[in-house]
PDB file of C-alpha atoms in Angstrom:
ATOM      1  CA  MET A 556     -29.043  89.902 -93.469  1.00 58.00           C
ATOM      2  CA  LYS A 557     -30.577  91.897 -90.676  1.00 58.00           C
ATOM      3  CA  LEU A 558     -29.599  89.301 -88.242  1.00 49.00           C
ATOM      4  CA  LEU A 559     -25.887  89.606 -89.517  1.00 45.00           C
ATOM      5  CA  ARG A 560     -26.013  93.343 -89.061  1.00 54.00           C
ATOM      6  CA  LEU A 561     -27.415  92.839 -85.463  1.00 43.00           C
ATOM      7  CA  ILE A 562     -24.616  90.668 -84.669  1.00 50.00           C
ATOM      8  CA  LEU A 563     -21.954  92.961 -85.821  1.00 45.00           C
ATOM      9  CA  ILE A 564     -23.675  95.834 -84.051  1.00 47.00           C
ATOM     10  CA  LEU A 565     -23.623  93.844 -80.853  1.00 44.00           C
ATOM     11  CA  LEU A 566     -19.987  92.814 -81.248  1.00 45.00           C
ATOM     12  CA  VAL A 567     -18.831  96.389 -81.807  1.00 42.00           C
ATOM     13  CA  VAL A 568     -20.984  97.408 -78.640  1.00 40.00           C
ATOM     14  CA  ALA A 569     -19.364  94.566 -76.628  1.00 48.00           C
ATOM     15  CA  ALA A 570     -15.978  95.402 -77.643  1.00 48.00           C
ATOM     16  CA  GLY A 571     -16.537  99.169 -76.726  1.00 44.00           C
ATOM     17  CA  ALA A 572     -17.871  98.200 -73.408  1.00 44.00           C
ATOM     18  CA  ALA A 573     -14.722  95.845 -72.594  1.00 43.00           C
ATOM     19  CA  ARG A 574     -12.369  98.627 -73.593  1.00 48.00           C
ATOM     20  CA  ALA A 575     -14.489 100.985 -71.334  1.00 43.00           C
ATOM     21  CA  GLU A 576     -13.600  98.909 -68.339  1.00 75.00           C
ATOM     22  CA  LEU A 577      -9.995 100.344 -68.295  1.00 88.00           C
ATOM     23  CA  PRO A 578      -9.466 102.215 -65.150  1.00 90.00           C
ATOM     24  CA  ALA A 579      -8.819 106.026 -65.556  1.00 89.00           C
ATOM     25  CA  GLY A 580      -5.277 107.057 -66.506  1.00 91.00           C
ATOM     26  CA  TRP A 581      -4.343 104.187 -68.799  1.00 96.00           C
ATOM     27  CA  SER A 582      -3.040 105.003 -72.265  1.00 96.00           C
ATOM     28  CA  THR A 583      -3.572 102.429 -75.059  1.00 96.00           C
ATOM     29  CA  ASN A 584      -0.628 103.524 -77.133  1.00 96.00           C
ATOM     30  CA  LEU A 585       2.744 102.056 -76.287  1.00 96.00           C
ATOM     31  CA  THR A 586       4.680 104.451 -78.343  1.00 95.00           C
ATOM     32  CA  ALA A 587       2.990 107.544 -76.634  1.00 95.00           C
ATOM     33  CA  ALA A 588       3.309 105.889 -73.337  1.00 96.00           C
ATOM     34  CA  LEU A 589       7.042 105.133 -73.678  1.00 95.00           C
ATOM     35  CA  SER A 590       7.741 108.708 -74.589  1.00 94.00           C
ATOM     36  CA  GLU A 591       5.877 110.165 -71.655  1.00 94.00           C
ATOM     37  CA  ALA A 592       7.742 107.903 -69.483  1.00 94.00           C
ATOM     38  CA  ARG A 593      10.977 108.808 -70.932  1.00 93.00           C
ATOM     39  CA  SER A 594      10.096 112.612 -70.565  1.00 94.00           C
ATOM     40  CA  LYS A 595       9.100 112.231 -67.178  1.00 93.00           C
ATOM     41  CA  GLN A 596      11.885 109.862 -66.185  1.00 91.00           C
ATOM     42  CA  GLN A 597       9.265 107.141 -64.843  1.00 92.00           C
ATOM     43  CA  SER A 598       9.061 103.465 -65.065  1.00 93.00           C
ATOM     44  CA  LEU A 599       6.380 102.274 -67.712  1.00 96.00           C
ATOM     45  CA  LEU A 600       3.811  99.621 -66.496  1.00 98.00           C
ATOM     46  CA  VAL A 601       2.332  97.618 -69.380  1.00 98.00           C
ATOM     47  CA  TRP A 602      -0.848  95.717 -68.741  1.00 98.00           C
ATOM     48  CA  PHE A 603      -1.470  93.125 -71.515  1.00 98.00           C
ATOM     49  CA  THR A 604      -5.208  92.197 -71.509  1.00 98.00           C
ATOM     50  CA  ALA A 605      -7.961  90.977 -73.615  1.00 97.00           C
ATOM     51  CA  SER A 606     -11.599  91.996 -73.774  1.00 95.00           C
ATOM     52  CA  TRP A 607     -12.622  88.227 -73.249  1.00 97.00           C
ATOM     53  CA  CYS A 608     -10.205  87.815 -70.229  1.00 97.00           C
ATOM     54  CA  GLY A 609     -12.452  87.578 -67.098  1.00 96.00           C
ATOM     55  CA  PRO A 610      -9.183  87.969 -64.562  1.00 97.00           C
ATOM     56  CA  CYS A 611      -8.395  90.992 -66.533  1.00 97.00           C
ATOM     57  CA  ARG A 612     -11.618  92.499 -66.117  1.00 96.00           C
ATOM     58  CA  LEU A 613     -11.621  91.623 -62.315  1.00 96.00           C
ATOM     59  CA  MET A 614      -8.294  93.300 -62.056  1.00 97.00           C
ATOM     60  CA  GLY A 615      -9.593  96.300 -63.695  1.00 96.00           C
ATOM     61  CA  ARG A 616     -12.374  96.625 -61.247  1.00 95.00           C
ATOM     62  CA  THR A 617     -10.847  95.645 -58.007  1.00 95.00           C
ATOM     63  CA  THR A 618      -7.066  95.663 -57.868  1.00 97.00           C
ATOM     64  CA  LEU A 619      -6.281  98.595 -60.250  1.00 97.00           C
ATOM     65  CA  THR A 620      -8.828 100.797 -58.531  1.00 96.00           C
ATOM     66  CA  ASN A 621      -7.664 100.042 -54.896  1.00 97.00           C
ATOM     67  CA  GLU A 622      -6.446 103.279 -53.315  1.00 97.00           C
ATOM     68  CA  ALA A 623      -3.014 102.135 -52.220  1.00 97.00           C
ATOM     69  CA  VAL A 624      -2.335 100.659 -55.594  1.00 97.00           C
ATOM     70  CA  LEU A 625      -3.597 103.859 -57.343  1.00 97.00           C
ATOM     71  CA  HIS A 626      -1.258 105.825 -55.171  1.00 96.00           C
ATOM     72  CA  VAL A 627       1.759 103.823 -56.676  1.00 96.00           C
ATOM     73  CA  LEU A 628       0.421 103.896 -60.148  1.00 96.00           C
ATOM     74  CA  SER A 629       0.172 107.688 -60.067  1.00 95.00           C
ATOM     75  CA  THR A 630       4.084 107.689 -59.833  1.00 94.00           C
ATOM     76  CA  ILE A 631       4.598 105.793 -63.023  1.00 95.00           C
ATOM     77  CA  SER A 632       3.351 105.897 -66.552  1.00 96.00           C
ATOM     78  CA  ARG A 633       0.956 102.934 -67.555  1.00 97.00           C
ATOM     79  CA  VAL A 634      -0.495 101.692 -70.740  1.00 98.00           C
ATOM     80  CA  ALA A 635      -2.949  98.854 -71.342  1.00 98.00           C
ATOM     81  CA  LEU A 636      -2.692  96.517 -74.583  1.00 98.00           C
ATOM     82  CA  ASP A 637      -5.333  94.324 -75.851  1.00 98.00           C
ATOM     83  CA  ILE A 638      -3.286  91.239 -77.160  1.00 98.00           C
ATOM     84  CA  ASP A 639      -5.985  90.722 -79.857  1.00 97.00           C
ATOM     85  CA  GLU A 640      -5.584  94.349 -80.990  1.00 97.00           C
ATOM     86  CA  HIS A 641      -1.806  94.176 -80.588  1.00 97.00           C
ATOM     87  CA  PRO A 642      -0.553  90.565 -81.379  1.00 97.00           C
ATOM     88  CA  ASP A 643       2.792  91.967 -82.723  1.00 97.00           C
ATOM     89  CA  LEU A 644       3.536  93.591 -79.269  1.00 96.00           C
ATOM     90  CA  ALA A 645       2.340  90.531 -77.234  1.00 97.00           C
ATOM     91  CA  ALA A 646       4.761  88.343 -79.198  1.00 97.00           C
ATOM     92  CA  ARG A 647       7.584  91.021 -78.789  1.00 96.00           C
ATOM     93  CA  TYR A 648       7.214  91.038 -75.125  1.00 97.00           C
ATOM     94  CA  ASN A 649       6.608  87.187 -74.895  1.00 97.00           C
ATOM     95  CA  VAL A 650       3.161  87.389 -73.448  1.00 98.00           C
ATOM     96  CA  GLU A 651       1.633  83.798 -73.065  1.00 96.00           C
ATOM     97  CA  ALA A 652      -1.112  84.416 -70.785  1.00 97.00           C
ATOM     98  CA  VAL A 653      -3.393  87.457 -69.736  1.00 98.00           C
ATOM     99  CA  PRO A 654      -3.169  89.590 -67.524  1.00 98.00           C
ATOM    100  CA  THR A 655       0.374  90.084 -67.807  1.00 98.00           C
ATOM    101  CA  PHE A 656       2.075  92.954 -66.300  1.00 98.00           C
ATOM    102  CA  VAL A 657       5.600  94.082 -67.308  1.00 98.00           C
ATOM    103  CA  ILE A 658       7.444  97.082 -65.680  1.00 97.00           C
ATOM    104  CA  LEU A 659       9.912  98.760 -68.259  1.00 95.00           C
ATOM    105  CA  SER A 660      12.640 100.954 -67.348  1.00 89.00           C
ATOM    106  CA  THR A 661      13.123 104.599 -68.536  1.00 82.00           C
ATOM    107  CA  GLY A 662      15.269 103.011 -71.066  1.00 80.00           C
ATOM    108  CA  GLY A 663      12.466 100.494 -72.321  1.00 86.00           C
ATOM    109  CA  ASP A 664      14.150  97.560 -70.770  1.00 89.00           C
ATOM    110  CA  GLU A 665      12.055  94.876 -68.912  1.00 95.00           C
ATOM    111  CA  VAL A 666      12.798  95.073 -65.304  1.00 95.00           C
ATOM    112  CA  ALA A 667       9.775  92.893 -63.832  1.00 97.00           C
ATOM    113  CA  ARG A 668       6.935  90.775 -64.882  1.00 98.00           C
ATOM    114  CA  THR A 669       3.810  88.983 -63.239  1.00 98.00           C
ATOM    115  CA  THR A 670       1.106  87.109 -64.805  1.00 97.00           C
ATOM    116  CA  GLY A 671      -2.496  86.220 -63.623  1.00 97.00           C
ATOM    117  CA  TYR A 672      -5.067  87.742 -61.426  1.00 97.00           C
ATOM    118  CA  GLN A 673      -3.688  89.249 -58.160  1.00 97.00           C
ATOM    119  CA  PRO A 674      -5.572  90.658 -55.201  1.00 98.00           C
ATOM    120  CA  PRO A 675      -4.783  94.351 -54.318  1.00 98.00           C
ATOM    121  CA  ALA A 676      -2.192  93.412 -51.472  1.00 97.00           C
ATOM    122  CA  ASP A 677      -0.204  91.060 -53.549  1.00 98.00           C
ATOM    123  CA  PHE A 678      -0.250  93.317 -56.680  1.00 98.00           C
ATOM    124  CA  LEU A 679       0.755  96.276 -54.437  1.00 98.00           C
ATOM    125  CA  GLN A 680       3.803  94.371 -53.064  1.00 98.00           C
ATOM    126  CA  TRP A 681       4.968  93.312 -56.611  1.00 98.00           C
ATOM    127  CA  LEU A 682       4.499  96.679 -58.050  1.00 97.00           C
ATOM    128  CA  THR A 683       6.229  98.620 -55.239  1.00 97.00           C
ATOM    129  CA  ASN A 684       9.245  96.314 -55.429  1.00 96.00           C
ATOM    130  CA  SER A 685       9.281  96.345 -59.129  1.00 95.00           C
ATOM    131  CA  VAL A 686       9.248 100.165 -59.295  1.00 93.00           C
ATOM    132  CA  SER A 687      12.103 100.359 -56.859  1.00 92.00           C
ATOM    133  CA  GLU A 688      13.781  97.827 -58.959  1.00 91.00           C
ATOM    134  CA  ALA A 689      13.141 100.035 -62.087  1.00 88.00           C
ATOM    135  CA  LYS A 690      14.542 103.055 -60.269  1.00 86.00           C
ATOM    136  CA  GLU A 691      17.640 101.220 -59.174  1.00 88.00           C
ATOM    137  CA  THR A 692      18.101  99.948 -63.039  1.00 82.00           C
ATOM    138  CA  ALA A 693      18.079 103.415 -64.270  1.00 78.00           C
ATOM    139  CA  ALA A 694      20.347 104.804 -61.619  1.00 80.00           C
ATOM    140  CA  ARG A 695      22.832 102.129 -62.720  1.00 81.00           C
ATOM    141  CA  GLN A 696      22.483 102.787 -66.252  1.00 78.00           C
ATOM    142  CA  ILE A 697      23.289 106.577 -65.509  1.00 79.00           C
ATOM    143  CA  ARG A 698      26.331 105.737 -63.626  1.00 84.00           C
ATOM    144  CA  SER A 699      27.392 103.438 -66.459  1.00 82.00           C
ATOM    145  CA  ARG A 700      27.093 106.227 -69.101  1.00 81.00           C
ATOM    146  CA  GLU A 701      28.974 108.470 -66.800  1.00 83.00           C
ATOM    147  CA  GLN A 702      31.820 106.027 -66.315  1.00 83.00           C
ATOM    148  CA  LEU A 703      31.891 105.384 -70.041  1.00 85.00           C
ATOM    149  CA  ALA A 704      32.211 109.085 -70.627  1.00 82.00           C
ATOM    150  CA  ALA A 705      34.820 109.396 -68.249  1.00 79.00           C
ATOM    151  CA  ALA A 706      36.757 106.437 -69.922  1.00 78.00           C
ATOM    152  CA  ASP A 707      36.388 107.862 -73.270  1.00 81.00           C
ATOM    153  CA  GLU A 708      37.594 111.265 -72.003  1.00 82.00           C
ATOM    154  CA  LEU A 709      40.751 109.658 -70.498  1.00 77.00           C
ATOM    155  CA  LEU A 710      41.259 107.684 -73.815  1.00 79.00           C
ATOM    156  CA  SER A 711      41.321 110.965 -75.718  1.00 82.00           C
ATOM    157  CA  GLY A 712      44.069 112.555 -73.376  1.00 73.00           C
ATOM    158  CA  THR A 713      47.567 112.582 -74.248  1.00 73.00           C
ATOM    159  CA  ASN A 714      48.992 111.440 -70.808  1.00 75.00           C
ATOM    160  CA  SER A 715      50.712 108.192 -70.838  1.00 69.00           C
ATOM    161  CA  GLY A 716      48.848 107.035 -67.767  1.00 74.00           C
ATOM    162  CA  SER A 717      45.366 107.913 -69.067  1.00 71.00           C
ATOM    163  CA  SER A 718      45.174 104.768 -71.140  1.00 73.00           C
ATOM    164  CA  ARG A 719      45.869 102.635 -67.993  1.00 73.00           C
ATOM    165  CA  GLN A 720      43.197 104.676 -66.044  1.00 73.00           C
ATOM    166  CA  ALA A 721      40.560 104.308 -68.932  1.00 68.00           C
ATOM    167  CA  ALA A 722      41.435 100.684 -68.816  1.00 71.00           C
ATOM    168  CA  ALA A 723      40.626 100.492 -65.048  1.00 72.00           C
ATOM    169  CA  GLU A 724      37.438 102.337 -65.486  1.00 69.00           C
ATOM    170  CA  LEU A 725      36.308 100.176 -68.274  1.00 71.00           C
ATOM    171  CA  PHE A 726      37.202  96.946 -66.241  1.00 74.00           C
ATOM    172  CA  GLY A 727      35.080  98.376 -63.380  1.00 71.00           C
ATOM    173  CA  LEU A 728      32.099  98.387 -65.472  1.00 64.00           C
TER     174      LEU A 728
END
């Protein structure tokens, strides 16, 4: 019985130590992180990790603490999710290996993904390109909503040519 208790204590301590390796500034709550990203109009970086994952811990100690990477990370929201604690989210985002990083747009749509350990320079390039792509996606979504609103307004008009204009707007989308 004492041996079982000791093993349980060691497992709890080990799990806590693994979680403590997350770099500063990372949330562990996807709902809160999505809400924060939307309110700040930022992209969201989701890091799927696991306490037993050696490459994940290495990225946490090296790549994700690199000064240039931290600079880009400071411009976006970020959340780390342990796949063993959140298997539903891992399945929802089709995570098949860890570490997996997914960039979500402000609308929550996946924009980019990468899997596996990456040294700082490689990760920085992927992250920079992905954040730019997410910003472009958000801008396209805003333009599309504006065009839809304009077409809707044309459709509600009484002018006979407004239906044709609305159709042209919708076709342009």
